[in-house]
mmCIF file of C-alpha atoms in Angstrom:
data_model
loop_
_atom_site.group_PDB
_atom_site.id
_atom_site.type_symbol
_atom_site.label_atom_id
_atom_site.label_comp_id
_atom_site.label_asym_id
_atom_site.label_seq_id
_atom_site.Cartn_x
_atom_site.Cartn_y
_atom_site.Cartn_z
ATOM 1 C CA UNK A 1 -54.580 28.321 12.785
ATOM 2 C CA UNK A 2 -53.869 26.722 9.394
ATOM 3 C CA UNK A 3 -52.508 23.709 9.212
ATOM 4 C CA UNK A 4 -49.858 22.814 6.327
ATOM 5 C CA UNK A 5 -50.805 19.354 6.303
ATOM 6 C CA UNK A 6 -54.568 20.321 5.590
ATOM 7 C CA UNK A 7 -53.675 21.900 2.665
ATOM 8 C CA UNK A 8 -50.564 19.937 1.265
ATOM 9 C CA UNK A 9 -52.381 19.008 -2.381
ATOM 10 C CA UNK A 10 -52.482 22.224 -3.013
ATOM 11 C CA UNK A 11 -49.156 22.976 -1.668
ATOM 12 C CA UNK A 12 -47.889 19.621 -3.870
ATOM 13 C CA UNK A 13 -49.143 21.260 -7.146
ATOM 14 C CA UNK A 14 -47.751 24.923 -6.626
ATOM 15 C CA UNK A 15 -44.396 23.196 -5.417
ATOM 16 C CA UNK A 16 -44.879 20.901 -8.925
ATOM 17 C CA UNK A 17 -45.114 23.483 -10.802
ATOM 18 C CA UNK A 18 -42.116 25.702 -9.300
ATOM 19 C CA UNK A 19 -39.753 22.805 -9.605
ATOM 20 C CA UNK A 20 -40.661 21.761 -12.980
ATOM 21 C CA UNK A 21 -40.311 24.982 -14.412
ATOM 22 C CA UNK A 22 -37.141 25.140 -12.917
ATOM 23 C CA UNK A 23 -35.829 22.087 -14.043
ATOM 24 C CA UNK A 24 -37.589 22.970 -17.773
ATOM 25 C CA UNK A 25 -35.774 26.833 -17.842
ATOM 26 C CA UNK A 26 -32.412 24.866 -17.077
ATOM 27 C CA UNK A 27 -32.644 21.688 -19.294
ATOM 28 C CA UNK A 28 -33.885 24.445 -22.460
ATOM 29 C CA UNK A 29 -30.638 26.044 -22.372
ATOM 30 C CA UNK A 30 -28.753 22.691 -22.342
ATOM 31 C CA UNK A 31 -27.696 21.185 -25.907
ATOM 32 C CA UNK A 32 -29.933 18.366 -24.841
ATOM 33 C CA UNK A 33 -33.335 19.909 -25.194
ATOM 34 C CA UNK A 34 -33.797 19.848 -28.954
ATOM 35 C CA UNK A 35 -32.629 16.345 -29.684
ATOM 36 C CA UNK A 36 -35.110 14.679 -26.874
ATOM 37 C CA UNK A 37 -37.906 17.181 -28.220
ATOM 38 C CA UNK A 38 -37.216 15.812 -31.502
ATOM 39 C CA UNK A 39 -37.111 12.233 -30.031
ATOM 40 C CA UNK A 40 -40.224 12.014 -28.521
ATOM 41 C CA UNK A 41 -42.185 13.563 -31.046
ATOM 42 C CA UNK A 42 -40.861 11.003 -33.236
ATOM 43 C CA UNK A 43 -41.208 7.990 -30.902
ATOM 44 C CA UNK A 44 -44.661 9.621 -29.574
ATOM 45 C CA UNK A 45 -46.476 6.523 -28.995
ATOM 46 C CA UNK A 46 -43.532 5.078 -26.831
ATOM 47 C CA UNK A 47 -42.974 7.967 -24.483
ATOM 48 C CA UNK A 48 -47.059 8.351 -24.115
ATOM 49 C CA UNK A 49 -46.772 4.900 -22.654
ATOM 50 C CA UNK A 50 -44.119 5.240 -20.297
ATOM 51 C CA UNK A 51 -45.526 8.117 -18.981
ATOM 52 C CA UNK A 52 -49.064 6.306 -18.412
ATOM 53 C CA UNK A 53 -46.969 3.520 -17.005
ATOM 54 C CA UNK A 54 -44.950 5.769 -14.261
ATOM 55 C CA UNK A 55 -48.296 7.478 -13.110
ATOM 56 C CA UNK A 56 -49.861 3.938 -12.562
ATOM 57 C CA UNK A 57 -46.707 2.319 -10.601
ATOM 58 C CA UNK A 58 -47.278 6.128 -8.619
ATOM 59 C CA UNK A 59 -50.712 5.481 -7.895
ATOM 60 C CA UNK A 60 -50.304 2.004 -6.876
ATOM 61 C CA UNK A 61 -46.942 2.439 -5.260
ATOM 62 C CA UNK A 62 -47.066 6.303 -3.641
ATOM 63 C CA UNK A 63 -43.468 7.087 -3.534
ATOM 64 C CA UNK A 64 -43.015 7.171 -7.079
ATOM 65 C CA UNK A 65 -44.080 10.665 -7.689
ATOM 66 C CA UNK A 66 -45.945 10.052 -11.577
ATOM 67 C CA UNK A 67 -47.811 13.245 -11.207
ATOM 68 C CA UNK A 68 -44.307 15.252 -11.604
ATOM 69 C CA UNK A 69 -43.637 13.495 -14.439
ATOM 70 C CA UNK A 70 -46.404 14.074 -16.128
ATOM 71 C CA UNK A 71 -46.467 17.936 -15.739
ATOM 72 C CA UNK A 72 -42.675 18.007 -16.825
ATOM 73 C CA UNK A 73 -43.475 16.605 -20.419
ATOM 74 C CA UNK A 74 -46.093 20.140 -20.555
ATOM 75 C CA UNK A 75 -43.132 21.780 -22.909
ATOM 76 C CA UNK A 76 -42.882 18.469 -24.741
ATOM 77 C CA UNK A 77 -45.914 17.049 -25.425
ATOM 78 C CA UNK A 78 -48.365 19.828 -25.056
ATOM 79 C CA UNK A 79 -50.667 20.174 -21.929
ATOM 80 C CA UNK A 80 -53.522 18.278 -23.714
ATOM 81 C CA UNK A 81 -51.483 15.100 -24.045
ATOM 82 C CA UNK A 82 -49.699 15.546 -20.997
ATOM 83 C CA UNK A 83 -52.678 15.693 -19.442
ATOM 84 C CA UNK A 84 -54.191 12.770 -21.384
ATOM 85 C CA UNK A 85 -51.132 10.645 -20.159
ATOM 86 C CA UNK A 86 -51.781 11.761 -16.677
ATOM 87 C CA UNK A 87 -55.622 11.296 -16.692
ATOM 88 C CA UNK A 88 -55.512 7.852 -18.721
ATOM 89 C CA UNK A 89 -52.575 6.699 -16.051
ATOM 90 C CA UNK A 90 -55.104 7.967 -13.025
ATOM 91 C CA UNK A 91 -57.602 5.703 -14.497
ATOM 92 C CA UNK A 92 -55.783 2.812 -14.595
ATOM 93 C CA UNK A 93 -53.675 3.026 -11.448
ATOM 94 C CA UNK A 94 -56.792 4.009 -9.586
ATOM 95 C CA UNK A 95 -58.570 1.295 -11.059
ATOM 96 C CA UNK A 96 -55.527 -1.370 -9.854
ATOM 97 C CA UNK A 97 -55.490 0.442 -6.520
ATOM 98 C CA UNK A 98 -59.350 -0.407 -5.948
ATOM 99 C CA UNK A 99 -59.207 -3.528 -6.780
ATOM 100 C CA UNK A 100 -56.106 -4.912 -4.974
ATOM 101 C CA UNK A 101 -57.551 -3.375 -1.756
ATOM 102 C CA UNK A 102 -61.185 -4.612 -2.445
ATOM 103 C CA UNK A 103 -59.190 -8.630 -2.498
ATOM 104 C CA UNK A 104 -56.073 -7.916 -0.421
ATOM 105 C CA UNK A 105 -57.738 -5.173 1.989
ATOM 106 C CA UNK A 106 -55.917 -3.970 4.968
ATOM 107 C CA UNK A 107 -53.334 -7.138 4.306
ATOM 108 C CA UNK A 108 -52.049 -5.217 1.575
ATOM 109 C CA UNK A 109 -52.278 -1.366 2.260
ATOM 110 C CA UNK A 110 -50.835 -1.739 5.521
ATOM 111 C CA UNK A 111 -47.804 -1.926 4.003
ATOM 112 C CA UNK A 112 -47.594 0.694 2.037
ATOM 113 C CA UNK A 113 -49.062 3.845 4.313
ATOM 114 C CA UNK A 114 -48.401 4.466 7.881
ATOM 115 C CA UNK A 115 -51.243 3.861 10.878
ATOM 116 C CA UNK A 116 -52.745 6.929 11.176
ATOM 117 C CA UNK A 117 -54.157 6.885 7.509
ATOM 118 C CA UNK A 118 -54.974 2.943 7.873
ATOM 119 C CA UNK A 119 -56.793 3.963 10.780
ATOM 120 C CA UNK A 120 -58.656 7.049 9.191
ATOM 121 C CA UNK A 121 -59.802 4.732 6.724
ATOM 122 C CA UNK A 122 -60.969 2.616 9.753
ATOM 123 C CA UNK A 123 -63.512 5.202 10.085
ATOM 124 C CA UNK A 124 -65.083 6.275 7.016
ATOM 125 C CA UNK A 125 -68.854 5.648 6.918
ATOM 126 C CA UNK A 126 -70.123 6.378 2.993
ATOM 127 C CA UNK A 127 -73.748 6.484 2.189
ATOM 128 C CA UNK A 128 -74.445 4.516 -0.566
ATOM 129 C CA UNK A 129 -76.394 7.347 -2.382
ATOM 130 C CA UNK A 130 -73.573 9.954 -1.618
ATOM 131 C CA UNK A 131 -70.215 7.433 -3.179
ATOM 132 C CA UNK A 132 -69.950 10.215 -6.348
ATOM 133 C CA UNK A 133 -69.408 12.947 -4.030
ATOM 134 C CA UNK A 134 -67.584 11.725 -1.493
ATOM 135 C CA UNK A 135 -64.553 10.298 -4.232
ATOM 136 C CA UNK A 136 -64.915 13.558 -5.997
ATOM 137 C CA UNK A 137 -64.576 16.063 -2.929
ATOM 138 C CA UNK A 138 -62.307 13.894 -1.125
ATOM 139 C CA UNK A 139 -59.746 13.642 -3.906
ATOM 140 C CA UNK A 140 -59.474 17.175 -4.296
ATOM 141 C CA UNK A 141 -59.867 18.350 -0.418
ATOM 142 C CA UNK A 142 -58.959 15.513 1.348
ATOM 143 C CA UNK A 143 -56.484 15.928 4.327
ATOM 144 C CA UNK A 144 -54.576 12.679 3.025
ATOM 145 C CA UNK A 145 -52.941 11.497 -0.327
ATOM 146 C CA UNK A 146 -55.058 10.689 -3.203
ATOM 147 C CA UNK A 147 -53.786 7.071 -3.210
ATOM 148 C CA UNK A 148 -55.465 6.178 0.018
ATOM 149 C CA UNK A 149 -58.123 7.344 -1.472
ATOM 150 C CA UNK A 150 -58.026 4.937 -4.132
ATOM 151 C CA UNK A 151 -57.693 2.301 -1.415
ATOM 152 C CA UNK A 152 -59.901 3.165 0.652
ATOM 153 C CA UNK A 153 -62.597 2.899 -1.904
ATOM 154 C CA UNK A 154 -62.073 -0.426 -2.663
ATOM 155 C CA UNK A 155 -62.098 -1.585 1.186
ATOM 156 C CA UNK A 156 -65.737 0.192 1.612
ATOM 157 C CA UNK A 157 -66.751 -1.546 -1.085
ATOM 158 C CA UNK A 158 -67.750 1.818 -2.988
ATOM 159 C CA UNK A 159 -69.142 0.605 -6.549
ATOM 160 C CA UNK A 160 -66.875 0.745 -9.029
ATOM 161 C CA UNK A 161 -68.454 2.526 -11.646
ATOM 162 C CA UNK A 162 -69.369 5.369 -8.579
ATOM 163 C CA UNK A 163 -65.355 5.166 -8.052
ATOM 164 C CA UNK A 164 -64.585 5.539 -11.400
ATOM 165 C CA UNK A 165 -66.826 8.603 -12.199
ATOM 166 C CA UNK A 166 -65.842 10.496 -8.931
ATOM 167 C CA UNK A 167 -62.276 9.870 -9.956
ATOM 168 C CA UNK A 168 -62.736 11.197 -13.613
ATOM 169 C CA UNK A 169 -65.040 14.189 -12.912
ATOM 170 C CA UNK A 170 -62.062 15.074 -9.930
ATOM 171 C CA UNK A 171 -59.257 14.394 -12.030
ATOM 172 C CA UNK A 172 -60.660 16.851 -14.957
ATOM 173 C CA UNK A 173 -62.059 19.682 -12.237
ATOM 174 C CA UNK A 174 -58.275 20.277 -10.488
ATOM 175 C CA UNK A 175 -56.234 18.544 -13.451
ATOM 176 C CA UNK A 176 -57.527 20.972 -16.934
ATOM 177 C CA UNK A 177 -56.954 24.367 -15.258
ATOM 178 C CA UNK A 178 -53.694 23.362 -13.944
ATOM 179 C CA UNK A 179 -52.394 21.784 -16.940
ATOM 180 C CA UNK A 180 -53.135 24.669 -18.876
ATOM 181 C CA UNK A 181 -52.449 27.100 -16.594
ATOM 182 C CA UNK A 182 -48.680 26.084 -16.517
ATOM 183 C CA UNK A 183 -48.908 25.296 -20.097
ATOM 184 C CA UNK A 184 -49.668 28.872 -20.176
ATOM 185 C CA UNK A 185 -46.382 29.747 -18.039
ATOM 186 C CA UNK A 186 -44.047 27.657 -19.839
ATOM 187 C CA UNK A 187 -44.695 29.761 -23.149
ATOM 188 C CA UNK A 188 -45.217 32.637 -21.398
ATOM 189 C CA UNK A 189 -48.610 33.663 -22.780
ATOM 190 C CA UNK A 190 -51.214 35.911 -21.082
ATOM 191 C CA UNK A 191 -48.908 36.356 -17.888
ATOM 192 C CA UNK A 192 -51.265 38.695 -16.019
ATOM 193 C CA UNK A 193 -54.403 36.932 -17.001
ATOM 194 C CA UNK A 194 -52.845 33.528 -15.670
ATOM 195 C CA UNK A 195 -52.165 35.907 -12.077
ATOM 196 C CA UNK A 196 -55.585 36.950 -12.199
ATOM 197 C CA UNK A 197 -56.885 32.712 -12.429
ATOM 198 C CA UNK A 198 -54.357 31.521 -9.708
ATOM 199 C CA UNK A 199 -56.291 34.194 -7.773
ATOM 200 C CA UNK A 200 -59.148 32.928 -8.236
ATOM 201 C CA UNK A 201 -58.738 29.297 -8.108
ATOM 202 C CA UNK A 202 -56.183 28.851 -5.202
ATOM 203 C CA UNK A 203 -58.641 30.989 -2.617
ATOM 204 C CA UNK A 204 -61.868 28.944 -4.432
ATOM 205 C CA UNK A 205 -59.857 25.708 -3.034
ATOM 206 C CA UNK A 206 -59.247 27.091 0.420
ATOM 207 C CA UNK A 207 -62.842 28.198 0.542
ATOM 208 C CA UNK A 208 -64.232 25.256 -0.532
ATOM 209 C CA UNK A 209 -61.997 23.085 1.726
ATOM 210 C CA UNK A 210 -63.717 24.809 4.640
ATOM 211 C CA UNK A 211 -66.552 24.234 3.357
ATOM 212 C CA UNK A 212 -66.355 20.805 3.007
ATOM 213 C CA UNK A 213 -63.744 19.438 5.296
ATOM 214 C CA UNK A 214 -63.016 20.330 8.951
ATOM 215 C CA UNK A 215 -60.098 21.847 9.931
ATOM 216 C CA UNK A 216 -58.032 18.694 11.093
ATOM 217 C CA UNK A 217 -58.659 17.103 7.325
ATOM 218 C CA UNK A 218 -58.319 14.075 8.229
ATOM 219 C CA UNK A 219 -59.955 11.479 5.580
ATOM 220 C CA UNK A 220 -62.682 9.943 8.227
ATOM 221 C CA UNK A 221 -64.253 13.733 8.836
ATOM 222 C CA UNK A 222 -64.160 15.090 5.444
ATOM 223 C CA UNK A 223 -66.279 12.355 4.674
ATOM 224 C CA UNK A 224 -68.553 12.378 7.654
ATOM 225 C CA UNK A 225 -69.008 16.308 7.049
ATOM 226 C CA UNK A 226 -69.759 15.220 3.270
ATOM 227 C CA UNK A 227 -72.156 12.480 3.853
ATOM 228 C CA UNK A 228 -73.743 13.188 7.279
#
């Protein structure tokens, strides 16, 4: 039987997406709409930053959902740079998040997740010749948040630069598509086709979850199954 939890990334994004074009078809009919359109393209440079900022304090500090913010400033900034903001703030927070675990360690993350992901970290085993992988598969299919992740990482003493490109090339592969799929929604262009790639890419994920992960998700046997 599926489990929710095993799937709850994907589940975050589709629930994203529904509430933030919710909350975009309300706030366009407000009087509001035009004037902070108008603001933030002319203060650009200003609200790019603060939306880098919030993803970072997100990735570093889970509960503040970044990601959300991100996709809600689609109708305002475009999906490119909204997707920029998001992928530059991933960078960043992931970076901070690697390195504050690789010098604070458990100290640090223990008090920010609960003990059944402190202890899935517990028991990840990486192969030094498989780090690229297992960031870039385990980001997208992993059981757990992609914070941990981030965490994790820096505890096993994964090499940076290994981090950094499993985190990019993971961040581009789920993050494009989805940007631009919902760009896509929000101006209501090429309705059907934008069906016909949800149905492709949402079953591709579930697929490839199977494939990768087993069915309890959990961080420790995604990577065993990846690495083994």
């Amino acid at each position: 039987i599926m489990k929710i939890k095993d799937y709850k990334h994907i589940i975050f994004f589709m629930v994203a997406m529904i509430v933030t074009l919710a909350a975009y078809w309300w706030f366009i009919k407000t009087p509001y709409f035009g004037s902070f359109k108008n603001w933030s393209g002319q203060n650009f440079g200003l609200y790019f930053t603060v939306l880098v900022l919030l993803k970072v304090i997100g990735l570093v500090w889970p509960p503040l959902p970044g990601g959300v913010l991100t996709i809600g400033s689609i109708p305002v900034l475009g999906w490119f740079y909204a997707y920029s903001a998001d992928l530059l703030g991933s960078i960043i927070g992931a970076s901070i998040a690697y390195l504050i675990a690789k010098k604070w360690g458990y100290q640090f993350i223990s008090k920010i997740f609960d003990e059944i992901t402190i202890d899935r970290i517990r028991k990840v085993k990486i192969k030094k010749h498989r780090e690229i992988e297992a960031i870039f598969f385990l980001r997208i299919f992993g059981g757990t948040i992609v914070e941990a992740v981030c965490y994790a990482a820096g505890i096993l003493n994964i090499k940076y630069k290994n981090f950094l490109i499993g985190t990019v090339s993971s961040h581009a592969a789920l993050g494009v598509p989805f940007f631009y799929f919902t760009n896509n929604i929000f101006e209501s262009k090429n309705f059907i086709i934008n069906l016909i790639i949800v149905a492709v890419f949402i079953p591709w994920l579930l697929i490839a979850k199977k494939r990768y992960l087993e069915e309890d998700g959990g961080l420790e046997t995604g990577a065993e199954n990846l690495l083994s």
